[in-house]
Tab-separated table of C-alpha atoms in Angstrom:
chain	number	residue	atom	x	y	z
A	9	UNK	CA	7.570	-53.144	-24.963
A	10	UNK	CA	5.601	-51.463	-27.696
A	11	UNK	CA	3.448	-53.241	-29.450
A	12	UNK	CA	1.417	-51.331	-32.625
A	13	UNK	CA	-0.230	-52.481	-35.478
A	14	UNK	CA	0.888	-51.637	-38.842
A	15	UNK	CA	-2.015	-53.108	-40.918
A	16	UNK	CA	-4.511	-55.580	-41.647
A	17	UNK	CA	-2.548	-59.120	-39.988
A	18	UNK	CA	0.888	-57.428	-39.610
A	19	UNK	CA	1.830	-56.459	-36.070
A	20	UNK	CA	4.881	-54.550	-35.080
A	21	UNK	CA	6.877	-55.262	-31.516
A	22	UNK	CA	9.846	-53.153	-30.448
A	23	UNK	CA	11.699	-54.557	-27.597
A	24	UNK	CA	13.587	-51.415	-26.189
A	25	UNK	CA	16.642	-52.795	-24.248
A	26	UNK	CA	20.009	-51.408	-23.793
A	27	UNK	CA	22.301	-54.321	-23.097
A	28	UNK	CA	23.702	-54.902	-26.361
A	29	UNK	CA	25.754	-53.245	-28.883
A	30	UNK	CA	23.258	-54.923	-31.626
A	31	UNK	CA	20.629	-54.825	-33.101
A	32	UNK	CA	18.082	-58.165	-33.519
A	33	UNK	CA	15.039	-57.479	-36.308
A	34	UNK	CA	12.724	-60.376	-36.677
A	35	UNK	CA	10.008	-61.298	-39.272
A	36	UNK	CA	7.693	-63.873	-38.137
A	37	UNK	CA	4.687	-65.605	-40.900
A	38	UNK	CA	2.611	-67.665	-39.390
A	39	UNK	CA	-0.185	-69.982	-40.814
A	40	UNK	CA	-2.077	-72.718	-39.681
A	41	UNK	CA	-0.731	-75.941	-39.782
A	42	UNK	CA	-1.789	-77.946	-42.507
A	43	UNK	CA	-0.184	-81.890	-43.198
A	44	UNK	CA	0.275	-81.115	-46.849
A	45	UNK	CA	2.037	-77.743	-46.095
A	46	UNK	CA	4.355	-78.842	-43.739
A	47	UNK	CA	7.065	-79.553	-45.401
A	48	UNK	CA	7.443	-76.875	-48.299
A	49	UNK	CA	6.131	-74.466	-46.151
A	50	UNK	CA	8.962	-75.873	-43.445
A	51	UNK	CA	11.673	-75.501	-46.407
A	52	UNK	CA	10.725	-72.300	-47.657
A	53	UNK	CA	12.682	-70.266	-44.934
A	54	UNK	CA	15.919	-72.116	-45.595
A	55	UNK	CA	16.063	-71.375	-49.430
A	56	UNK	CA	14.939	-68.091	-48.850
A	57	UNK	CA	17.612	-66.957	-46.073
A	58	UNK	CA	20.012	-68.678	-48.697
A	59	UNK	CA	20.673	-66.151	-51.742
A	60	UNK	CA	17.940	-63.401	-53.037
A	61	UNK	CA	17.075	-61.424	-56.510
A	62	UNK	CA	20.653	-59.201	-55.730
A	63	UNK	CA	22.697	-61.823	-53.815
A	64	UNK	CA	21.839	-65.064	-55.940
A	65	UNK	CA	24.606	-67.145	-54.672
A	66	UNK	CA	26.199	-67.781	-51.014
A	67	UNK	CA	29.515	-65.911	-52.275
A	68	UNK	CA	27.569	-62.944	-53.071
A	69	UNK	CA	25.669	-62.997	-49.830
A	70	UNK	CA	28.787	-63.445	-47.756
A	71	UNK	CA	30.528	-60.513	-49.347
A	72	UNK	CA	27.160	-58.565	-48.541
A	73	UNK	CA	27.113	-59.668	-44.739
A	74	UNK	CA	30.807	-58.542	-44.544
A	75	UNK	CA	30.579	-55.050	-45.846
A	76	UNK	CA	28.232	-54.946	-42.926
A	77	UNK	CA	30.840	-55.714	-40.243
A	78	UNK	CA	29.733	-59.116	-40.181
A	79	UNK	CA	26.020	-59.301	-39.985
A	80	UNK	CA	23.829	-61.841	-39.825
A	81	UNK	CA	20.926	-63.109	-41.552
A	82	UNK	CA	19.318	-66.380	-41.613
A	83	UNK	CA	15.694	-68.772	-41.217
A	84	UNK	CA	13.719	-71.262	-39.203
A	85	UNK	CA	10.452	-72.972	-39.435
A	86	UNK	CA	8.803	-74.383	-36.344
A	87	UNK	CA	5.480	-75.202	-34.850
A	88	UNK	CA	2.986	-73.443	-32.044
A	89	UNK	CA	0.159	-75.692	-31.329
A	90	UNK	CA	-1.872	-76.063	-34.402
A	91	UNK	CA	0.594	-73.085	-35.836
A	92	UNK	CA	3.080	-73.257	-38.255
A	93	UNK	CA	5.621	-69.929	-37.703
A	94	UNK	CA	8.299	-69.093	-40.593
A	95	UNK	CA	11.208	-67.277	-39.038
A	96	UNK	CA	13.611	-64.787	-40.813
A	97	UNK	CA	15.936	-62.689	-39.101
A	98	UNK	CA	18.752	-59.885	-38.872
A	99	UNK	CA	21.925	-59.523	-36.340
A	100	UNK	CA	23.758	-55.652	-36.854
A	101	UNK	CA	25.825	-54.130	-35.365
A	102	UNK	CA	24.834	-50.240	-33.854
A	103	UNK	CA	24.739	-47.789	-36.224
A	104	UNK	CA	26.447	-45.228	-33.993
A	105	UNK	CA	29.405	-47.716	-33.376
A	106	UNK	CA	30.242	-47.627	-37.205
A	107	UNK	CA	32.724	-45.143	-38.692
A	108	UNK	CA	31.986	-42.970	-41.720
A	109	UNK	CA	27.936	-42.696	-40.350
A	110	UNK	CA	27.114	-46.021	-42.370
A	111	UNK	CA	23.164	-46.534	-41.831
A	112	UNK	CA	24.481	-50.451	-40.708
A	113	UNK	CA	20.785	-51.490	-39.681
A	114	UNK	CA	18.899	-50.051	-42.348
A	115	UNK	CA	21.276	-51.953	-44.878
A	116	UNK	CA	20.574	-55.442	-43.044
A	117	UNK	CA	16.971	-54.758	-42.687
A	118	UNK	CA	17.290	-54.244	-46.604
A	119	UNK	CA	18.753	-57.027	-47.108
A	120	UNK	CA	16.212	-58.969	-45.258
A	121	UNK	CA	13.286	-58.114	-46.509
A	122	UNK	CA	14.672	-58.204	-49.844
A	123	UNK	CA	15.345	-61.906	-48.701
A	124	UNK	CA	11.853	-62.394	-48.396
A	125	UNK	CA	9.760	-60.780	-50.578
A	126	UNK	CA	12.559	-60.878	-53.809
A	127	UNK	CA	13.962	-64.064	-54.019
A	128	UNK	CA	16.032	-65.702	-56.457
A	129	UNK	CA	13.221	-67.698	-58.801
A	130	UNK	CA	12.872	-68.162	-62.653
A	131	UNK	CA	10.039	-68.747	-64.637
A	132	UNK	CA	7.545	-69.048	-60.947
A	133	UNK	CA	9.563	-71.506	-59.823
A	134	UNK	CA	12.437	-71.297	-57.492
A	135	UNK	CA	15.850	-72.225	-58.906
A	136	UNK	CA	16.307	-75.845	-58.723
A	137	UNK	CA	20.571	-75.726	-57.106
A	138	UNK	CA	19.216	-74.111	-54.205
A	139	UNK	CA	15.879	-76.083	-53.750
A	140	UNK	CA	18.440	-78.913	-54.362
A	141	UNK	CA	20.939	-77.702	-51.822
A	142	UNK	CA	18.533	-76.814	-49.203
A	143	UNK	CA	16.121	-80.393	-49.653
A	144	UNK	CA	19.281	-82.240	-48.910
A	145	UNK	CA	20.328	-80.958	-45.923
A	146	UNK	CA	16.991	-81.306	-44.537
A	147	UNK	CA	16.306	-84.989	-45.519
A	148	UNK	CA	19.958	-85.467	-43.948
A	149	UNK	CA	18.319	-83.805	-40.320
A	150	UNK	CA	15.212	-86.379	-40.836
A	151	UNK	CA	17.484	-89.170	-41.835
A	152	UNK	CA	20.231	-88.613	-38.813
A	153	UNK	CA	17.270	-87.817	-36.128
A	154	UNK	CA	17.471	-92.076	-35.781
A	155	UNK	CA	21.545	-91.390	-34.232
A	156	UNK	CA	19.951	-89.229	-31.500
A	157	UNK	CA	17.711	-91.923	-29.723
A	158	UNK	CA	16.136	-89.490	-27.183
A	159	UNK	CA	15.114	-87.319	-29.930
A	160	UNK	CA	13.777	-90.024	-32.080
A	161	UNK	CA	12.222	-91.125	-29.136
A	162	UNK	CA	10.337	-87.917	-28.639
A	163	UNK	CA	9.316	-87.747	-32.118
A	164	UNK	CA	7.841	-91.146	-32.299
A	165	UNK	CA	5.970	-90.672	-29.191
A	166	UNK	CA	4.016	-87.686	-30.503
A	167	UNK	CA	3.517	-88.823	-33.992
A	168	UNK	CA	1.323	-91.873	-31.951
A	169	UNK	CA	-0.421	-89.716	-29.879
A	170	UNK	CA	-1.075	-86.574	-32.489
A	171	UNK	CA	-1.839	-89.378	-35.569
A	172	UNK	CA	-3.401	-87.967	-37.764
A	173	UNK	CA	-3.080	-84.321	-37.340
A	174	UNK	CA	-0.426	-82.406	-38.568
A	175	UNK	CA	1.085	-82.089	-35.316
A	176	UNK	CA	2.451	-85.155	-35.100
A	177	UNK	CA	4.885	-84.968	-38.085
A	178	UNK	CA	7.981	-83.377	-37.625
A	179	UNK	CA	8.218	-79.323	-37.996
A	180	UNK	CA	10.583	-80.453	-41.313
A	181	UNK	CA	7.801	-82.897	-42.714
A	182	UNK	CA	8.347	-85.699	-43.426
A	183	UNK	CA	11.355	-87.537	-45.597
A	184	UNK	CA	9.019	-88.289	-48.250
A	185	UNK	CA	7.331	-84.805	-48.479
A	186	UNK	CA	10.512	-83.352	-47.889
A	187	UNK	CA	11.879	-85.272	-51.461
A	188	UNK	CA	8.887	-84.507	-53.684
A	189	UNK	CA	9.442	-80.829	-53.439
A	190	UNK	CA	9.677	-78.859	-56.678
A	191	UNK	CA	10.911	-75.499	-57.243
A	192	UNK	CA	7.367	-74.535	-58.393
A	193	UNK	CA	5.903	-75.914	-55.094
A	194	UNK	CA	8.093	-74.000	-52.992
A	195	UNK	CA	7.238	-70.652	-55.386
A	196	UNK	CA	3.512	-71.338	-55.032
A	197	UNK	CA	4.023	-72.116	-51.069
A	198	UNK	CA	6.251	-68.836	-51.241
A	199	UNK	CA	2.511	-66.613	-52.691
A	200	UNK	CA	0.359	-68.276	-50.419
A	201	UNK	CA	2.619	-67.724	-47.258
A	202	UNK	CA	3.266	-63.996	-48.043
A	203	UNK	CA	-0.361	-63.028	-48.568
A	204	UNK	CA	-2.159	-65.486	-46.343
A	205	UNK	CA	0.457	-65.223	-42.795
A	206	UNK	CA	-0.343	-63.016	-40.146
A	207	UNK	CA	2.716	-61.137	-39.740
A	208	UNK	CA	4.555	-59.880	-36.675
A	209	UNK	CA	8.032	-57.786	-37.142
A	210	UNK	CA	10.022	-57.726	-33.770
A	211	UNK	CA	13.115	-55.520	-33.006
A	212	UNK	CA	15.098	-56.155	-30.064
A	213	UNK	CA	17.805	-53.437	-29.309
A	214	UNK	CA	18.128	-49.796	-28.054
A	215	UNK	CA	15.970	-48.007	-30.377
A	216	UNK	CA	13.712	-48.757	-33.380
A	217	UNK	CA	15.227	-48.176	-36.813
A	218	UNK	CA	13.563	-45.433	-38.464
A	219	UNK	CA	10.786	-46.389	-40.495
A	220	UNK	CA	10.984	-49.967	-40.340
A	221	UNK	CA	7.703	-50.813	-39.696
A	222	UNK	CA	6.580	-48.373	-42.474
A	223	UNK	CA	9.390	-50.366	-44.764
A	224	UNK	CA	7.695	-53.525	-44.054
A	225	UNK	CA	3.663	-52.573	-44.750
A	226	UNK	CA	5.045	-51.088	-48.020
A	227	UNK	CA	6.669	-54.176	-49.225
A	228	UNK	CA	3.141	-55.993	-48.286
A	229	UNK	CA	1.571	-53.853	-50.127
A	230	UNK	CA	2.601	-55.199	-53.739
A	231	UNK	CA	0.600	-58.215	-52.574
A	232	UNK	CA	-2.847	-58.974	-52.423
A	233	UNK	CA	-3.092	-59.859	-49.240
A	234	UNK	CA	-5.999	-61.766	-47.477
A	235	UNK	CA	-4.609	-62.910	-43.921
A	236	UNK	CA	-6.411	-66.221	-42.596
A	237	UNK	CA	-7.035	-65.796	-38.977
A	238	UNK	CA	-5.492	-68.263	-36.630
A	239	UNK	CA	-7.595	-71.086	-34.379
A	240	UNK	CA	-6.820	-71.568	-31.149
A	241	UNK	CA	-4.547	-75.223	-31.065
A	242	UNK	CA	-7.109	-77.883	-30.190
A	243	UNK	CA	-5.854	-80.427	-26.947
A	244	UNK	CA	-5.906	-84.303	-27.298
A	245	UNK	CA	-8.649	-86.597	-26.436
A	246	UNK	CA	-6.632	-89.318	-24.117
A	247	UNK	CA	-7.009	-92.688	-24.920
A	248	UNK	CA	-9.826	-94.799	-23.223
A	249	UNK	CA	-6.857	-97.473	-23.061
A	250	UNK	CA	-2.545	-96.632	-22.564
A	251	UNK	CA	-1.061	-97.126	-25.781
A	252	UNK	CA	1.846	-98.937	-25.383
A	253	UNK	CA	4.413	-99.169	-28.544
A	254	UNK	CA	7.839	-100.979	-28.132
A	255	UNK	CA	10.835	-100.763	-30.884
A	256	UNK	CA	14.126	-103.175	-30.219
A	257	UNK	CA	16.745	-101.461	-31.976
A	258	UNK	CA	20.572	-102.208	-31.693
A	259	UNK	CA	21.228	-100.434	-28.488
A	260	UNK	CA	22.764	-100.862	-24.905
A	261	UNK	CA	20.179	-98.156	-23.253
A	262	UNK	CA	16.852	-98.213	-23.133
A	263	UNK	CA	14.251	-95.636	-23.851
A	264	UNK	CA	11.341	-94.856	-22.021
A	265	UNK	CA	8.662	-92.093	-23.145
A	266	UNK	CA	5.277	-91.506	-20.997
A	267	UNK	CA	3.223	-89.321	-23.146
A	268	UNK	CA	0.476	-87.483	-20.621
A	269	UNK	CA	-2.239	-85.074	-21.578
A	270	UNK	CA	-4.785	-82.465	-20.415
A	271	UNK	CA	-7.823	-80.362	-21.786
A	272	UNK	CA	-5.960	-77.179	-20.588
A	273	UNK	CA	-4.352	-75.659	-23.320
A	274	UNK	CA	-3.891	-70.945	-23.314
A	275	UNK	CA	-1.696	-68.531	-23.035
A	276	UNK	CA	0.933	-68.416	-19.887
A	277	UNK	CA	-1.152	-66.995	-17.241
A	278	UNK	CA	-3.642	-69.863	-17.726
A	279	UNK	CA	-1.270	-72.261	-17.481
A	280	UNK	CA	1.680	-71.202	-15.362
A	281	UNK	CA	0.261	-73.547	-12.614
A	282	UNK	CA	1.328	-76.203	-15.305
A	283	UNK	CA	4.943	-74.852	-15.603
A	284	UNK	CA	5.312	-74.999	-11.682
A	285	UNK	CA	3.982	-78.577	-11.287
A	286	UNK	CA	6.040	-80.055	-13.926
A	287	UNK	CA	9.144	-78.408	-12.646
A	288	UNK	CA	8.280	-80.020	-8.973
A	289	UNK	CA	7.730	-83.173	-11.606
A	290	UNK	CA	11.111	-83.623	-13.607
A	291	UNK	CA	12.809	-80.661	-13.550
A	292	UNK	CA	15.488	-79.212	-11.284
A	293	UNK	CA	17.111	-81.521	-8.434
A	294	UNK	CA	14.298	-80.886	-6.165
A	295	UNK	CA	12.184	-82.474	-8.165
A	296	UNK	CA	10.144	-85.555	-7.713
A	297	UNK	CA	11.798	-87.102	-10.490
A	298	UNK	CA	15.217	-86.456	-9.989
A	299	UNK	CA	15.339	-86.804	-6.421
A	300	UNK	CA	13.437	-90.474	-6.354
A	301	UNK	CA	13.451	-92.464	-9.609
A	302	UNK	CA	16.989	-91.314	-10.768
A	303	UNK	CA	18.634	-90.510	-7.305
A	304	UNK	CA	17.435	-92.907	-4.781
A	305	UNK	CA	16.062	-95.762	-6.642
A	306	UNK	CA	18.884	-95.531	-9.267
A	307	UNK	CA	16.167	-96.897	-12.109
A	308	UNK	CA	17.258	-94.396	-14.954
A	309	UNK	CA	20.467	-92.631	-16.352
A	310	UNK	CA	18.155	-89.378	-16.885
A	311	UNK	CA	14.471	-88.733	-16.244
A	312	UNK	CA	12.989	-85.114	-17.309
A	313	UNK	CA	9.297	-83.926	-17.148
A	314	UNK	CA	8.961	-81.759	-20.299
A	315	UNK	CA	5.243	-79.831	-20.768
A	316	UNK	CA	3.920	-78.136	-23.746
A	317	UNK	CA	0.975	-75.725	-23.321
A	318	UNK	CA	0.087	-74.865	-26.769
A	319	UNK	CA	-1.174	-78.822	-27.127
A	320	UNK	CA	-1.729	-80.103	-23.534
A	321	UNK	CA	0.882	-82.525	-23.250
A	322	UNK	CA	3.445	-83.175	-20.816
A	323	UNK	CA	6.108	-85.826	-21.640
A	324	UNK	CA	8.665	-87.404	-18.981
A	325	UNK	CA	11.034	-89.231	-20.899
A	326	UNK	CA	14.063	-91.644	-19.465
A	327	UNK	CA	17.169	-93.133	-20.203
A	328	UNK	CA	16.783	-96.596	-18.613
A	329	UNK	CA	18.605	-100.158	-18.336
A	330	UNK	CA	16.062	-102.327	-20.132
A	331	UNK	CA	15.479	-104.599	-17.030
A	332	UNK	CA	14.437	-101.708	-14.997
A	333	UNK	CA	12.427	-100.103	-17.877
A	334	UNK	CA	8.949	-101.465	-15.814
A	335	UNK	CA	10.086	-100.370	-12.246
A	336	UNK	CA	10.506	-96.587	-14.097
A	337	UNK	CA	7.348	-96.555	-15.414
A	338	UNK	CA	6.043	-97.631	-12.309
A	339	UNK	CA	7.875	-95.240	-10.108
A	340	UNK	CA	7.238	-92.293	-12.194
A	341	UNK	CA	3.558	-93.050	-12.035
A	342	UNK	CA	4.237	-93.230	-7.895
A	343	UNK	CA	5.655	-90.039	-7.785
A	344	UNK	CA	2.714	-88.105	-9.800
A	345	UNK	CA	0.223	-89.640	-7.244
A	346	UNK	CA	2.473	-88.055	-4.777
A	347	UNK	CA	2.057	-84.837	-5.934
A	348	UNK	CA	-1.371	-85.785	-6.234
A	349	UNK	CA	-1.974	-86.400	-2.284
A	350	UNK	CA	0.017	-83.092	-1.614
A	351	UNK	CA	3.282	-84.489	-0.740
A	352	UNK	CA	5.108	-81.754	-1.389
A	353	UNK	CA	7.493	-79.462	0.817
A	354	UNK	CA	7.408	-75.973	0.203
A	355	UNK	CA	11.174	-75.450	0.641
A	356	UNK	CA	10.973	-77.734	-3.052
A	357	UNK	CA	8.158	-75.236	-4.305
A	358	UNK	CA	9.996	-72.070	-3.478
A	359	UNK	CA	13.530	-73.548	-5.180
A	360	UNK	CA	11.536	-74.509	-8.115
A	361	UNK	CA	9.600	-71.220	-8.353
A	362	UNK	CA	13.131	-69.527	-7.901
A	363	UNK	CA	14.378	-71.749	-10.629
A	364	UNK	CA	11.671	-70.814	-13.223
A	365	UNK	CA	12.327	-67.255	-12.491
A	366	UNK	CA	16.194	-67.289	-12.825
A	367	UNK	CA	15.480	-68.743	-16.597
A	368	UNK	CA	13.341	-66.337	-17.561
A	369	UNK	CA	15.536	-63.244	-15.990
A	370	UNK	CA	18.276	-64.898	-18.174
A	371	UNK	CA	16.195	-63.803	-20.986
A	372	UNK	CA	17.155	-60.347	-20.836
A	373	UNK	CA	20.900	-61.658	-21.760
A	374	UNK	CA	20.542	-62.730	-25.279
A	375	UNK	CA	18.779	-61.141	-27.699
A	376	UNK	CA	17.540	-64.092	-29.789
A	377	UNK	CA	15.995	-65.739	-26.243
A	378	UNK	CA	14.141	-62.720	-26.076
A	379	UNK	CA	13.395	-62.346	-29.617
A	380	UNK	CA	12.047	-66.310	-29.601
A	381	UNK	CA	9.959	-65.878	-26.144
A	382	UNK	CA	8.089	-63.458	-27.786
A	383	UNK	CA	7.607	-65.274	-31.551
A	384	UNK	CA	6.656	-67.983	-29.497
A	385	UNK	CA	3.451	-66.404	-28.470
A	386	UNK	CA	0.259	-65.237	-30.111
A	387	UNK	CA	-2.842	-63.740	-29.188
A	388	UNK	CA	-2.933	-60.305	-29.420
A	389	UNK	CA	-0.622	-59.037	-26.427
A	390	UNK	CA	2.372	-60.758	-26.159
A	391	UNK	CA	3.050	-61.494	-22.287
A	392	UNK	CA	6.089	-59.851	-21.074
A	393	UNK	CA	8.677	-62.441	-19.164
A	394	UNK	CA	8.563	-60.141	-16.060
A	395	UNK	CA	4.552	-60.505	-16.077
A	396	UNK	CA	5.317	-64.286	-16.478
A	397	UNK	CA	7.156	-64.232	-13.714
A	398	UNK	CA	4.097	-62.519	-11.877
A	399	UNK	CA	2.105	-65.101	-12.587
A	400	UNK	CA	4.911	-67.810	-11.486
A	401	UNK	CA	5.154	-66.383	-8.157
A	402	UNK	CA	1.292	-66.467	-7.148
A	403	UNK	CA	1.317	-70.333	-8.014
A	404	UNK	CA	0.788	-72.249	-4.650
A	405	UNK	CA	0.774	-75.885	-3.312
A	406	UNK	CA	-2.776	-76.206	-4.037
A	407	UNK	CA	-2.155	-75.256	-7.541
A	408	UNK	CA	0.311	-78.040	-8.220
A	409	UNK	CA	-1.687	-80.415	-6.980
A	410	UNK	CA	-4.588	-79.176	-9.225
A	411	UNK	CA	-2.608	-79.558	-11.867
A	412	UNK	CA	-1.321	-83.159	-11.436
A	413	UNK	CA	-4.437	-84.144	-11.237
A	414	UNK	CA	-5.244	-82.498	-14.765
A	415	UNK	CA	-3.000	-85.089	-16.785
A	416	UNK	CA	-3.905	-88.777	-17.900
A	417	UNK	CA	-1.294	-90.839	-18.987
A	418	UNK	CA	-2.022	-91.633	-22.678
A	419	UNK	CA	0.523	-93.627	-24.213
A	420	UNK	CA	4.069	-95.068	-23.210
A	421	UNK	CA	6.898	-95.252	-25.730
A	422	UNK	CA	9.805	-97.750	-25.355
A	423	UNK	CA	13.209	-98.298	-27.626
A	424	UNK	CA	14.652	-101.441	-25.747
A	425	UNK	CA	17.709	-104.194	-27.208
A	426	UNK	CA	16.824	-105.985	-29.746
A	427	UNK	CA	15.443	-110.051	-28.346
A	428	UNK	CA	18.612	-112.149	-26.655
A	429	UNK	CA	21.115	-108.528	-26.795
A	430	UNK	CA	22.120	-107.057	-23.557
């Protein structure tokens, strides 16, 4: 891993590995999270990856992307904490597998910066067809997130606990954010992003394409660029009381969401004690979880213990019948005092430790795993997944229980049949 700094906010990380036959180039922008920038600032990597100045329509793109063997462009927006990261990337193939000594990569990392730093606009505003185009097929994600009841489930549960901050809305924004955008908001959003983000370029492949982090700082440099620095994400106060919230909806399957929380929030040294624990928790089919609420009690369909270290919360959410729904929640608050009074073998901490480690080796197999592991973290090293690992293997017993006794459950989120439906 080589990790350099190109200039003032923009970082440059080469991941030198020689598995593949391609190369991976990734801009990141990230900015803090903001409520009112959400969701144009969410958009803005969707219209972008969409046409540019040269390549103004998807025909013209797709032509483009063929002449180079089928490469691959594209964007994402998510969150980090109390981060907001805007995602563009490249997939080429190796130069020195090309006939005719095409420069393959250089010509995709062209085309992708030209994607972001010369789009398609008119008059400062973006071109309304592809705000259009783009706008819809988001507010059709919001609007079909209700078919996917686990997922809605997840996203209710955090808008209750995070109310109020912009964590709690949906990395899209929300539907009616989402419908107000203009082509001029998304240029404006478009400025702001380019000369406000701290920038990191990653490159995952077997060498670094000549002068690509040069490329970059000169494109930045026809800005006037003033990068905010980025707080650390701030953990949630838990509740003097549970929150409880239930929704009857027209279903046969319940829903059960227990939202827990913690002061602890860092990077993954810091917290790989927490990645161990809930693992033991809901994870594999040694855990607690698994192995007692689903398994021998039979009280749920599913039951997973999912943590999140950027905010401090760890959520174990449950496919249930509705008249077992309070025997779950029950149960799963059983098992955590388990942990809590040490009952735990360490034939179940060494699988789960194993477990943890396998997922992480299986990083090295795809280059946009390894690409997203590292976009995924700030600070100003990176962690490595082998020094992860490290850190995984040192966690003991003691640590596990440490960190089970670290959460407080906060709220509890139920989707149960509508009054006199089975």
């Amino acid at each position: 891993m080589n990790y350099i700094n190109i200039a003032d906010g923009v970082k440059g990380l080469f991941i030198e590995n020689h598995r593949f036959s391609t190369t991976h180039i990734s801009v990141n922008l990230y900015v803090p999270l903001k409520s009112e920038r959400v969701a144009v600032n969410a958009l803005l990597p969707y219209v972008l990856s969409s046409c540019c100045k040269d390549y103004p329509d998807f025909s013209a793109l797709n032509l483009k992307l063929s002449e180079l063997y089928g490469a691959e462009v594209g964007g994402i927006a998510d969150k980090i904490g109390d981060t907001q990261v805007l995602k563009f990337f490249s997939f080429s193939v190796e130069d020195e597998l090309i006939p005719d000594a095409v420069k393959l990569t250089e010509e995709a990392c062209s085309l992708l910066f030209s994607m972001i730093f010369e789009p398609s606009v008119k008059n400062d505003s973006f071109l309304e067809a592809d705000v259009e185009r783009e706008r819809r097929l988001t507010l059709e994600k919001i609007a079909g997130i209700i078919n996917d009841k686990r997922t809605y489930a997840v996203s209710k549960i955090l808008a209750e606990m995070y109310k109020g901050e912009a964590f709690g809305e949906l990395k899209t924004g929300s539907y009616e954010a989402v419908s107000k955008i203009t082509g001029k908001d998304l240029f404006a959003a478009w400025q702001d992003v380019i000369k406000t983000a701290q920038i990191r370029i990653q490159v995952v492949g077997k060498k670094l394409p000549a002068d690509l982090f040069e490329g970059l700082a000169k494109k930045l440099s026809g800005f006037n660029r003033k990068p905010t620095p980025l707080s650390p994400s701030v953990p949630k106060a838990p509740n003097k009381e549970v929150c409880r919230i239930e929704e009857n909806m027209d279903v046969s399957q319940g829903k059960l969401v227990m939202g827990f929380c913690t002061d602890l929030v860092g990077n993954d040294k810091d917290t790989a004690f927490l990645a161990v624990f809930s693992d033991l928790f809901g994870g594999g089919p040694y855990s607690k979880l698994f192995k007692n609420v689903r398994e021998k009690y039979s009280l749920c369909y599913y039951c997973a213990a999912r943590p999140n270290r950027t905010k401090g919360y760890l959520l174990v959410d449950s496919g249930v019948e509705p008249n077992n729904a309070e025997r779950a929640e029950k149960e799963i608050l059983n098992q955590l005092e388990d942990i809590k009074k040490g009952d735990i073998s360490p034939e179940d901490l060494a699988a789960s430790i194993r477990s943890i480690k396998d997922s992480l080796i299986c990083l090295n197999d795809s280059q946009a795993s390894l690409d997203a592991w590292y976009s995924m973290r700030l600070g100003d090293t990176p962690i490595s997944p082998e020094e992860y690992i490290s850190s995984i293997e040192a966690v003991t017993i003691e640590d596990v229980i440490k960190a089970a006794k670290m959460y407080t459950l906060d709220t509890v989120y139920k989707i149960m049949p509508k009054k006199g439906e089975n």
